[in-house]
mmCIF file of C-alpha atoms and ligand atoms in Angstrom:
data_model
loop_
_atom_site.group_PDB
_atom_site.id
_atom_site.type_symbol
_atom_site.label_atom_id
_atom_site.label_comp_id
_atom_site.label_asym_id
_atom_site.label_seq_id
_atom_site.Cartn_x
_atom_site.Cartn_y
_atom_site.Cartn_z
ATOM 1 C CA MET A 72 -45.488 4.951 -30.569
ATOM 2 C CA ARG A 73 -45.341 4.274 -26.655
ATOM 3 C CA THR A 74 -44.146 0.954 -27.243
ATOM 4 C CA CYS A 75 -41.398 2.390 -29.166
ATOM 5 C CA ILE A 76 -40.116 4.991 -26.747
ATOM 6 C CA GLN A 77 -40.550 2.387 -23.983
ATOM 7 C CA SER A 78 -38.594 0.373 -26.660
ATOM 8 C CA ALA A 79 -35.951 2.776 -26.457
ATOM 9 C CA ALA A 80 -35.719 2.704 -22.808
ATOM 10 C CA LEU A 81 -35.171 -0.673 -22.664
ATOM 11 C CA GLY A 82 -32.552 -0.661 -25.234
ATOM 12 C CA CYS A 83 -30.588 2.172 -23.602
ATOM 13 C CA LEU A 84 -31.664 0.316 -20.305
ATOM 14 C CA LEU A 85 -29.791 -3.019 -21.101
ATOM 15 C CA ALA A 86 -26.765 -0.666 -23.341
ATOM 16 C CA SER A 87 -25.789 0.832 -19.602
ATOM 17 C CA ALA A 88 -26.358 -1.994 -17.368
ATOM 18 C CA LEU A 89 -23.691 -4.436 -20.722
ATOM 19 C CA ALA A 90 -21.247 -1.274 -20.732
ATOM 20 C CA MET A 91 -22.048 -1.636 -16.540
ATOM 21 C CA ALA A 92 -20.899 -5.496 -16.573
ATOM 22 C CA GLN A 93 -17.489 -5.221 -19.166
ATOM 23 C CA THR A 94 -15.903 -2.356 -16.336
ATOM 24 C CA PRO A 95 -14.684 -3.367 -13.716
ATOM 25 C CA TYR A 96 -16.009 -1.749 -10.692
ATOM 26 C CA THR A 97 -12.759 -0.455 -8.789
ATOM 27 C CA GLU A 98 -13.022 1.745 -5.277
ATOM 28 C CA ASP A 99 -9.824 4.000 -6.114
ATOM 29 C CA SER A 100 -10.931 6.882 -4.068
ATOM 30 C CA THR A 101 -8.236 6.277 -0.761
ATOM 31 C CA TYR A 102 -5.492 6.130 -4.451
ATOM 32 C CA GLN A 103 -6.869 9.166 -6.155
ATOM 33 C CA GLY A 104 -6.693 11.405 -1.775
ATOM 34 C CA LEU A 105 -3.239 10.130 -1.762
ATOM 35 C CA GLY A 106 -3.038 12.229 -4.958
ATOM 36 C CA GLY A 107 -1.779 9.060 -7.132
ATOM 37 C CA LYS A 108 1.136 7.446 -8.103
ATOM 38 C CA GLU A 109 2.245 10.295 -8.756
ATOM 39 C CA GLY A 110 1.073 11.512 -5.062
ATOM 40 C CA ILE A 111 2.051 8.228 -3.416
ATOM 41 C CA ARG A 112 5.688 9.205 -4.548
ATOM 42 C CA LYS A 113 6.403 12.053 -3.210
ATOM 43 C CA ILE A 114 4.225 10.411 0.215
ATOM 44 C CA VAL A 115 7.161 7.418 -0.280
ATOM 45 C CA ALA A 116 10.085 9.852 -0.934
ATOM 46 C CA THR A 117 9.356 12.389 2.178
ATOM 47 C CA PHE A 118 8.502 8.190 4.611
ATOM 48 C CA ILE A 119 11.802 6.601 3.773
ATOM 49 C CA PRO A 120 14.028 9.600 4.535
ATOM 50 C CA MET A 121 11.651 10.142 7.903
ATOM 51 C CA LEU A 122 13.006 5.842 8.801
ATOM 52 C CA LEU A 123 15.815 7.431 8.232
ATOM 53 C CA GLU A 124 16.221 9.005 10.847
ATOM 54 C CA ASP A 125 13.767 7.892 13.467
ATOM 55 C CA PRO A 126 15.520 6.273 16.183
ATOM 56 C CA ARG A 127 13.818 3.777 17.161
ATOM 57 C CA ILE A 128 13.494 1.824 14.638
ATOM 58 C CA LYS A 129 16.161 3.691 11.436
ATOM 59 C CA GLU A 130 19.071 0.318 13.200
ATOM 60 C CA SER A 131 16.097 -1.845 11.165
ATOM 61 C CA PHE A 132 17.032 -0.636 7.538
ATOM 62 C CA ALA A 133 20.961 0.542 7.756
ATOM 63 C CA ASP A 134 21.970 -2.806 6.178
ATOM 64 C CA PHE A 135 18.277 -1.916 2.654
ATOM 65 C CA ASP A 136 19.126 -0.732 0.485
ATOM 66 C CA MET A 137 16.406 2.526 0.329
ATOM 67 C CA LYS A 138 15.912 2.979 -2.432
ATOM 68 C CA GLN A 139 14.456 -0.291 -3.930
ATOM 69 C CA LEU A 140 12.609 -0.696 -0.586
ATOM 70 C CA GLY A 141 10.669 2.822 -2.202
ATOM 71 C CA VAL A 142 9.700 1.118 -5.239
ATOM 72 C CA ARG A 143 8.505 -1.490 -3.089
ATOM 73 C CA LEU A 144 6.316 0.508 -1.379
ATOM 74 C CA GLU A 145 4.733 2.941 -3.357
ATOM 75 C CA GLU A 146 3.583 -0.434 -5.566
ATOM 76 C CA GLN A 147 2.420 -1.545 -2.785
ATOM 77 C CA PHE A 148 0.347 2.296 -1.224
ATOM 78 C CA CYS A 149 -0.957 2.204 -4.616
ATOM 79 C CA GLU A 150 -2.682 -1.464 -4.783
ATOM 80 C CA TYR A 151 -3.933 -1.218 -1.181
ATOM 81 C CA SER A 152 -5.218 2.474 -1.814
ATOM 82 C CA GLY A 153 -7.237 0.421 -4.863
ATOM 83 C CA GLY A 154 -4.308 1.785 -7.256
ATOM 84 C CA PRO A 155 -3.607 0.601 -10.831
ATOM 85 C CA CYS A 156 -0.428 -1.366 -9.477
ATOM 86 C CA LYS A 157 0.219 -4.516 -7.890
ATOM 87 C CA TYR A 158 3.606 -5.101 -5.190
ATOM 88 C CA SER A 159 5.783 -6.830 -7.335
ATOM 89 C CA GLY A 160 8.617 -7.452 -4.397
ATOM 90 C CA LYS A 161 11.031 -9.452 -2.789
ATOM 91 C CA TYR A 162 9.367 -13.331 -3.033
ATOM 92 C CA ARG A 163 11.039 -15.149 0.518
ATOM 93 C CA ASP A 164 8.450 -18.020 -0.359
ATOM 94 C CA LYS A 165 9.627 -21.115 -0.485
ATOM 95 C CA THR A 166 11.335 -21.554 -3.177
ATOM 96 C CA MET A 167 12.843 -18.091 -4.332
ATOM 97 C CA ASP A 168 12.133 -18.370 -7.526
ATOM 98 C CA GLY A 169 9.979 -15.881 -7.247
ATOM 99 C CA VAL A 170 7.265 -17.382 -8.739
ATOM 100 C CA GLY A 171 3.533 -17.809 -7.628
ATOM 101 C CA THR A 172 1.486 -15.578 -5.056
ATOM 102 C CA ALA A 173 3.975 -15.028 -2.300
ATOM 103 C CA ARG A 174 4.123 -11.375 -1.724
ATOM 104 C CA ASP A 175 4.728 -12.481 1.653
ATOM 105 C CA MET A 176 4.631 -9.339 4.183
ATOM 106 C CA ALA A 177 5.488 -12.286 6.729
ATOM 107 C CA THR A 178 8.322 -13.908 5.340
ATOM 108 C CA VAL A 179 10.224 -9.806 4.060
ATOM 109 C CA HIS A 180 10.151 -9.304 7.683
ATOM 110 C CA ALA A 181 10.206 -12.368 9.939
ATOM 111 C CA ASP A 182 14.807 -12.277 10.381
ATOM 112 C CA LEU A 183 13.534 -8.380 11.397
ATOM 113 C CA LYS A 184 11.932 -10.023 15.284
ATOM 114 C CA ILE A 185 9.631 -6.661 15.250
ATOM 115 C CA THR A 186 8.185 -5.294 18.426
ATOM 116 C CA ASN A 187 4.444 -3.987 18.097
ATOM 117 C CA ALA A 188 6.024 -0.696 19.525
ATOM 118 C CA GLN A 189 8.071 -0.907 16.124
ATOM 119 C CA PHE A 190 5.198 -1.392 13.835
ATOM 120 C CA ASN A 191 3.478 2.518 16.261
ATOM 121 C CA ALA A 192 6.103 4.000 14.902
ATOM 122 C CA LEU A 193 6.428 2.744 11.278
ATOM 123 C CA ALA A 194 2.402 3.800 11.399
ATOM 124 C CA GLU A 195 3.408 6.980 13.333
ATOM 125 C CA ASP A 196 6.351 7.935 10.498
ATOM 126 C CA LEU A 197 3.503 7.248 7.948
ATOM 127 C CA GLN A 198 0.421 10.021 8.826
ATOM 128 C CA ILE A 199 2.975 12.799 9.371
ATOM 129 C CA ALA A 200 4.285 12.091 5.670
ATOM 130 C CA MET A 201 0.958 12.333 4.062
ATOM 131 C CA GLU A 202 -0.302 15.401 6.335
ATOM 132 C CA ARG A 203 2.972 16.997 5.261
ATOM 133 C CA ASN A 204 1.529 15.775 1.287
ATOM 134 C CA ASN A 205 -2.016 17.140 2.221
ATOM 135 C CA VAL A 206 -3.588 14.516 2.573
ATOM 136 C CA ALA A 207 -6.886 14.667 4.005
ATOM 137 C CA SER A 208 -6.494 12.972 7.194
ATOM 138 C CA SER A 209 -9.771 10.659 5.705
ATOM 139 C CA VAL A 210 -8.119 9.638 3.632
ATOM 140 C CA SER A 211 -4.268 8.737 5.452
ATOM 141 C CA ASN A 212 -6.839 6.986 7.721
ATOM 142 C CA LYS A 213 -7.900 4.991 5.065
ATOM 143 C CA LEU A 214 -4.335 3.626 3.829
ATOM 144 C CA ILE A 215 -3.093 2.966 7.624
ATOM 145 C CA ALA A 216 -6.399 1.276 8.445
ATOM 146 C CA LYS A 217 -5.821 -0.838 5.175
ATOM 147 C CA LEU A 218 -2.308 -1.688 5.697
ATOM 148 C CA ALA A 219 -3.295 -2.361 10.140
ATOM 149 C CA PRO A 220 -3.686 -6.458 9.753
ATOM 150 C CA MET A 221 0.216 -6.083 8.845
ATOM 151 C CA GLN A 222 0.637 -6.074 12.362
ATOM 152 C CA ARG A 223 -0.034 -9.505 13.112
ATOM 153 C CA VAL A 224 3.057 -11.085 10.789
ATOM 154 C CA ILE A 225 4.789 -8.189 10.978
ATOM 155 C CA VAL A 226 5.454 -8.059 14.870
ATOM 156 C CA THR A 227 7.666 -11.112 15.597
ATOM 157 C CA LYS A 228 8.374 -10.213 19.354
HETATM 158 C C1 HEM B 175 3.056 -1.210 7.671
HETATM 159 C C2 HEM B 175 3.007 -1.296 8.441
HETATM 160 C C3 HEM B 175 5.284 -1.699 6.894
HETATM 161 C C4 HEM B 175 4.598 -2.225 6.138
HETATM 162 C C5 HEM B 175 3.110 -1.922 5.583
HETATM 163 C C6 HEM B 175 6.191 -2.367 5.067
HETATM 164 C C7 HEM B 175 5.870 -2.486 3.950
HETATM 165 C C8 HEM B 175 7.476 -3.306 3.782
HETATM 166 C C9 HEM B 175 7.101 -3.681 2.074
HETATM 167 C C10 HEM B 175 6.569 -3.724 1.144
HETATM 168 C C11 HEM B 175 8.817 -3.953 1.869
HETATM 169 C C12 HEM B 175 9.610 -4.643 0.959
HETATM 170 C C13 HEM B 175 9.464 -6.092 0.561
HETATM 171 C C14 HEM B 175 10.471 -6.254 -0.773
HETATM 172 O O1 HEM B 175 11.579 -5.983 -1.563
HETATM 173 O O2 HEM B 175 9.849 -6.339 -1.690
HETATM 174 C C15 HEM B 175 9.577 -4.557 3.281
HETATM 175 C C16 HEM B 175 10.492 -4.010 3.652
HETATM 176 C C17 HEM B 175 11.116 -4.017 4.887
HETATM 177 N N1 HEM B 175 10.911 -3.104 5.676
HETATM 178 FE FE1 HEM B 175 8.803 -3.056 6.325
HETATM 179 N N2 HEM B 175 6.580 -3.020 6.689
HETATM 180 C C18 HEM B 175 6.329 -1.946 7.439
HETATM 181 C C19 HEM B 175 6.338 -2.002 8.854
HETATM 182 C C20 HEM B 175 8.076 -2.575 9.535
HETATM 183 C C21 HEM B 175 8.613 -2.234 10.436
HETATM 184 C C22 HEM B 175 8.378 -1.764 11.926
HETATM 185 C C23 HEM B 175 9.946 -2.479 10.095
HETATM 186 C C24 HEM B 175 10.400 -2.368 11.291
HETATM 187 C C25 HEM B 175 11.150 -1.264 12.227
HETATM 188 C C26 HEM B 175 10.142 -2.747 8.444
HETATM 189 C C27 HEM B 175 11.323 -3.100 8.152
HETATM 190 C C28 HEM B 175 11.670 -3.823 7.437
HETATM 191 C C29 HEM B 175 12.960 -3.776 6.710
HETATM 192 C C30 HEM B 175 14.145 -3.518 6.915
HETATM 193 C C31 HEM B 175 13.151 -4.043 5.642
HETATM 194 C C32 HEM B 175 13.605 -4.802 3.996
HETATM 195 C C33 HEM B 175 14.053 -6.190 4.506
HETATM 196 C C34 HEM B 175 14.898 -6.650 2.860
HETATM 197 O O3 HEM B 175 15.481 -5.799 1.683
HETATM 198 O O4 HEM B 175 14.929 -7.963 3.271
HETATM 199 N N3 HEM B 175 9.251 -2.967 8.410
HETATM 200 N N4 HEM B 175 8.113 -3.499 4.997
#
């Protein structure tokens, strides 16, 4: 009897270990905190007009397709917060053929001559856009922290 219970418990352990092995662990608490895809859509919808109104940075966006930028930002925020998305934006790699792994923020922003002050202004607007959508500051800080390392490649002036 004892052996039977022991082996059943062992079987159970094995089964759950197998199940865990088949489900890759993904940490998506930031994504969930942002409200998932719908939450991110709302944040970007708040954020884009803020960029266009912010005297510190609005000129940079004057000639660009903001609808397209919004779609790319949604993908990117979703990916960086641990959600089930991949940024699929501009491939400004050497070949310009869209093949490869060059989801490259450096080349996307290279011609724009962005300063640290502009970078910080955009980050501040994003933080406010999240606040306006009732995102907890513990969560918004995490997304900002994920994006912060881009400063090194985006700022070129
Ligand atoms: C954390 C900081 C930033 C992030 C995460 C970010 C992210 C992005 C993304 C995802 C795109 C879309 C590229 C595509 O179409 O695939 C983009 C484009 C763009 N970004 Fe940024 N960006 C940042 C900072 C800035 C700053 C500080 C400025 C200027 C003040 C800026 C100006 C632009 C412009 C003008 C475009 C359009 C470029 C084009 O279509 O060729 N970005 N950015």
